[in-house]
Amino acid sequence: MNMSQYPAAIAQAAQTVNDLDSQIQAVQLNIHRLEASIDKQIAFDSELKNDSQRKARRFELLEVNLEYQHALNTVMRLTNQKANAVANLEYLRNQFSVAKLEARLAIARQLNGSDIGDLLLGVS
């Protein structure tokens, strides 16, 4: 990849991470909505006598709720994709750093002895 292409690639990779983060938040919001709906259902169930029964019933209802299970699977999938996207972003950033160092080294090799010391020290 050409050095001038790295900033755009890095920006695109960062946008991918942000998009996945937004998708995860949307699915988590849906999960919380589904949990609240089931919690409401349990709260008005007079047959449930204690907290243990309510917790067990909540677990049962969530376990058989296909929308909830699908949402959990989606969060896991998106979280995995986000981890891969973050790794790709870091990889691009590191590649860009290496490319910049290699460009500096190439410039330094073209200069004579006294100019090399000034370049490496950042003196103009």
PDB file of C-alpha atoms in Angstrom:
ATOM      1  CA  MET A   1       0.000   0.000   0.000  1.00  0.00           C
ATOM      2  CA  ASN A   2       1.225   3.469  -0.852  1.00  0.00           C
ATOM      3  CA  MET A   3       1.845   5.784   2.120  1.00  0.00           C
ATOM      4  CA  SER A   4      -0.728   8.265   0.863  1.00  0.00           C
ATOM      5  CA  GLN A   5      -3.386   5.520   0.978  1.00  0.00           C
ATOM      6  CA  TYR A   6      -2.937   4.706   4.667  1.00  0.00           C
ATOM      7  CA  PRO A   7      -4.892   7.638   6.160  1.00  0.00           C
ATOM      8  CA  ALA A   8      -7.999   6.785   4.125  1.00  0.00           C
ATOM      9  CA  ALA A   9      -7.656   3.076   4.919  1.00  0.00           C
ATOM     10  CA  ILE A  10      -7.229   3.836   8.619  1.00  0.00           C
ATOM     11  CA  ALA A  11     -10.255   6.145   8.575  1.00  0.00           C
ATOM     12  CA  GLN A  12     -12.329   3.462   6.835  1.00  0.00           C
ATOM     13  CA  ALA A  13     -11.226   0.831   9.364  1.00  0.00           C
ATOM     14  CA  ALA A  14     -12.123   3.174  12.235  1.00  0.00           C
ATOM     15  CA  GLN A  15     -15.537   3.799  10.652  1.00  0.00           C
ATOM     16  CA  THR A  16     -16.103   0.052  10.423  1.00  0.00           C
ATOM     17  CA  VAL A  17     -15.387  -0.265  14.158  1.00  0.00           C
ATOM     18  CA  ASN A  18     -17.811   2.595  14.881  1.00  0.00           C
ATOM     19  CA  ASP A  19     -20.515   1.054  12.693  1.00  0.00           C
ATOM     20  CA  LEU A  20     -20.184  -2.291  14.451  1.00  0.00           C
ATOM     21  CA  ASP A  21     -20.310  -0.540  17.819  1.00  0.00           C
ATOM     22  CA  SER A  22     -23.577   1.170  16.797  1.00  0.00           C
ATOM     23  CA  GLN A  23     -25.047  -2.140  15.654  1.00  0.00           C
ATOM     24  CA  ILE A  24     -24.084  -3.773  18.953  1.00  0.00           C
ATOM     25  CA  GLN A  25     -25.734  -0.965  20.924  1.00  0.00           C
ATOM     26  CA  ALA A  26     -28.929  -1.281  18.876  1.00  0.00           C
ATOM     27  CA  VAL A  27     -29.135  -5.028  19.481  1.00  0.00           C
ATOM     28  CA  GLN A  28     -28.374  -4.562  23.184  1.00  0.00           C
ATOM     29  CA  LEU A  29     -31.207  -2.040  23.383  1.00  0.00           C
ATOM     30  CA  ASN A  30     -33.518  -4.659  21.868  1.00  0.00           C
ATOM     31  CA  ILE A  31     -32.269  -7.234  24.383  1.00  0.00           C
ATOM     32  CA  HIS A  32     -33.033  -4.864  27.267  1.00  0.00           C
ATOM     33  CA  ARG A  33     -36.500  -4.206  25.818  1.00  0.00           C
ATOM     34  CA  LEU A  34     -37.207  -7.940  25.617  1.00  0.00           C
ATOM     35  CA  GLU A  35     -35.946  -8.490  29.158  1.00  0.00           C
ATOM     36  CA  ALA A  36     -38.115  -5.641  30.443  1.00  0.00           C
ATOM     37  CA  SER A  37     -41.153  -7.112  28.732  1.00  0.00           C
ATOM     38  CA  ILE A  38     -40.572 -10.470  30.359  1.00  0.00           C
ATOM     39  CA  ASP A  39     -39.853  -8.844  33.732  1.00  0.00           C
ATOM     40  CA  LYS A  40     -43.194  -7.029  33.444  1.00  0.00           C
ATOM     41  CA  GLN A  41     -44.934 -10.288  32.634  1.00  0.00           C
ATOM     42  CA  ILE A  42     -43.344 -11.948  35.660  1.00  0.00           C
ATOM     43  CA  ALA A  43     -44.158  -9.046  37.978  1.00  0.00           C
ATOM     44  CA  PHE A  44     -47.892  -9.539  37.384  1.00  0.00           C
ATOM     45  CA  ASP A  45     -47.824 -13.344  37.704  1.00  0.00           C
ATOM     46  CA  SER A  46     -49.503 -14.040  41.042  1.00  0.00           C
ATOM     47  CA  GLU A  47     -48.539 -17.725  40.938  1.00  0.00           C
ATOM     48  CA  LEU A  48     -44.872 -16.896  41.526  1.00  0.00           C
ATOM     49  CA  LYS A  49     -44.436 -16.770  45.288  1.00  0.00           C
ATOM     50  CA  ASN A  50     -40.815 -15.757  45.809  1.00  0.00           C
ATOM     51  CA  ASP A  51     -37.742 -14.328  44.148  1.00  0.00           C
ATOM     52  CA  SER A  52     -36.315 -17.753  43.280  1.00  0.00           C
ATOM     53  CA  GLN A  53     -39.467 -18.681  41.391  1.00  0.00           C
ATOM     54  CA  ARG A  54     -39.469 -15.346  39.561  1.00  0.00           C
ATOM     55  CA  LYS A  55     -35.805 -15.789  38.554  1.00  0.00           C
ATOM     56  CA  ALA A  56     -36.432 -19.336  37.340  1.00  0.00           C
ATOM     57  CA  ARG A  57     -39.494 -18.244  35.345  1.00  0.00           C
ATOM     58  CA  ARG A  58     -37.566 -15.326  33.845  1.00  0.00           C
ATOM     59  CA  PHE A  59     -34.818 -17.720  32.731  1.00  0.00           C
ATOM     60  CA  GLU A  60     -37.396 -20.099  31.219  1.00  0.00           C
ATOM     61  CA  LEU A  61     -39.155 -17.335  29.306  1.00  0.00           C
ATOM     62  CA  LEU A  62     -35.930 -15.865  27.983  1.00  0.00           C
ATOM     63  CA  GLU A  63     -34.639 -19.286  26.979  1.00  0.00           C
ATOM     64  CA  VAL A  64     -37.651 -20.032  24.771  1.00  0.00           C
ATOM     65  CA  ASN A  65     -37.922 -16.519  23.315  1.00  0.00           C
ATOM     66  CA  LEU A  66     -36.540 -16.908  19.791  1.00  0.00           C
ATOM     67  CA  GLU A  67     -36.174 -13.148  19.271  1.00  0.00           C
ATOM     68  CA  TYR A  68     -34.113 -12.907  22.463  1.00  0.00           C
ATOM     69  CA  GLN A  69     -31.912 -15.857  21.489  1.00  0.00           C
ATOM     70  CA  HIS A  70     -31.407 -14.401  18.021  1.00  0.00           C
ATOM     71  CA  ALA A  71     -30.439 -11.048  19.563  1.00  0.00           C
ATOM     72  CA  LEU A  72     -27.902 -12.724  21.863  1.00  0.00           C
ATOM     73  CA  ASN A  73     -26.375 -14.575  18.913  1.00  0.00           C
ATOM     74  CA  THR A  74     -26.249 -11.333  16.949  1.00  0.00           C
ATOM     75  CA  VAL A  75     -24.444  -9.525  19.785  1.00  0.00           C
ATOM     76  CA  MET A  76     -21.883 -12.324  19.988  1.00  0.00           C
ATOM     77  CA  ARG A  77     -21.339 -12.277  16.222  1.00  0.00           C
ATOM     78  CA  LEU A  78     -21.051  -8.484  16.071  1.00  0.00           C
ATOM     79  CA  THR A  79     -18.710  -8.433  19.070  1.00  0.00           C
ATOM     80  CA  ASN A  80     -16.453 -10.909  17.283  1.00  0.00           C
ATOM     81  CA  GLN A  81     -16.568  -8.820  14.099  1.00  0.00           C
ATOM     82  CA  LYS A  82     -15.750  -5.696  16.099  1.00  0.00           C
ATOM     83  CA  ALA A  83     -12.735  -7.404  17.711  1.00  0.00           C
ATOM     84  CA  ASN A  84     -11.485  -8.365  14.248  1.00  0.00           C
ATOM     85  CA  ALA A  85     -12.112  -4.827  12.954  1.00  0.00           C
ATOM     86  CA  VAL A  86     -10.173  -3.326  15.878  1.00  0.00           C
ATOM     87  CA  ALA A  87      -7.302  -5.721  15.172  1.00  0.00           C
ATOM     88  CA  ASN A  88      -7.352  -4.679  11.511  1.00  0.00           C
ATOM     89  CA  LEU A  89      -7.352  -1.004  12.496  1.00  0.00           C
ATOM     90  CA  GLU A  90      -4.324  -1.503  14.741  1.00  0.00           C
ATOM     91  CA  TYR A  91      -2.589  -3.469  12.009  1.00  0.00           C
ATOM     92  CA  LEU A  92      -3.098  -0.616   9.529  1.00  0.00           C
ATOM     93  CA  ARG A  93      -1.855   1.927  12.059  1.00  0.00           C
ATOM     94  CA  ASN A  94       1.246  -0.155  12.699  1.00  0.00           C
ATOM     95  CA  GLN A  95       1.874  -0.647   8.974  1.00  0.00           C
ATOM     96  CA  PHE A  96       1.633   3.112   8.479  1.00  0.00           C
ATOM     97  CA  SER A  97       4.137   3.722  11.294  1.00  0.00           C
ATOM     98  CA  VAL A  98       6.561   1.251   9.734  1.00  0.00           C
ATOM     99  CA  ALA A  99       6.120   2.840   6.301  1.00  0.00           C
ATOM    100  CA  LYS A 100       6.894   6.273   7.755  1.00  0.00           C
ATOM    101  CA  LEU A 101      10.028   4.924   9.459  1.00  0.00           C
ATOM    102  CA  GLU A 102      11.147   3.234   6.244  1.00  0.00           C
ATOM    103  CA  ALA A 103      10.644   6.493   4.330  1.00  0.00           C
ATOM    104  CA  ARG A 104      12.736   8.364   6.888  1.00  0.00           C
ATOM    105  CA  LEU A 105      15.450   5.738   6.646  1.00  0.00           C
ATOM    106  CA  ALA A 106      15.477   6.004   2.845  1.00  0.00           C
ATOM    107  CA  ILE A 107      15.827   9.776   3.074  1.00  0.00           C
ATOM    108  CA  ALA A 108      18.561   9.441   5.667  1.00  0.00           C
ATOM    109  CA  ARG A 109      20.515   7.079   3.434  1.00  0.00           C
ATOM    110  CA  GLN A 110      20.406   9.619   0.636  1.00  0.00           C
ATOM    111  CA  LEU A 111      21.896  12.361   2.762  1.00  0.00           C
ATOM    112  CA  ASN A 112      25.561  12.716   3.604  1.00  0.00           C
ATOM    113  CA  GLY A 113      27.002  11.993   7.074  1.00  0.00           C
ATOM    114  CA  SER A 114      26.388  15.322   8.814  1.00  0.00           C
ATOM    115  CA  ASP A 115      22.867  15.690   7.463  1.00  0.00           C
ATOM    116  CA  ILE A 116      21.927  12.248   8.760  1.00  0.00           C
ATOM    117  CA  GLY A 117      22.610  13.256  12.340  1.00  0.00           C
ATOM    118  CA  ASP A 118      20.515  16.394  11.952  1.00  0.00           C
ATOM    119  CA  LEU A 119      17.627  14.447  10.422  1.00  0.00           C
ATOM    120  CA  LEU A 120      17.621  11.794  13.127  1.00  0.00           C
ATOM    121  CA  LEU A 121      17.745  14.433  15.832  1.00  0.00           C
ATOM    122  CA  GLY A 122      14.956  16.402  14.187  1.00  0.00           C
ATOM    123  CA  VAL A 123      17.157  19.490  13.619  1.00  0.00           C
ATOM    124  CA  SER A 124      16.564  21.511  10.466  1.00  0.00           C
TER     125      SER A 124
END
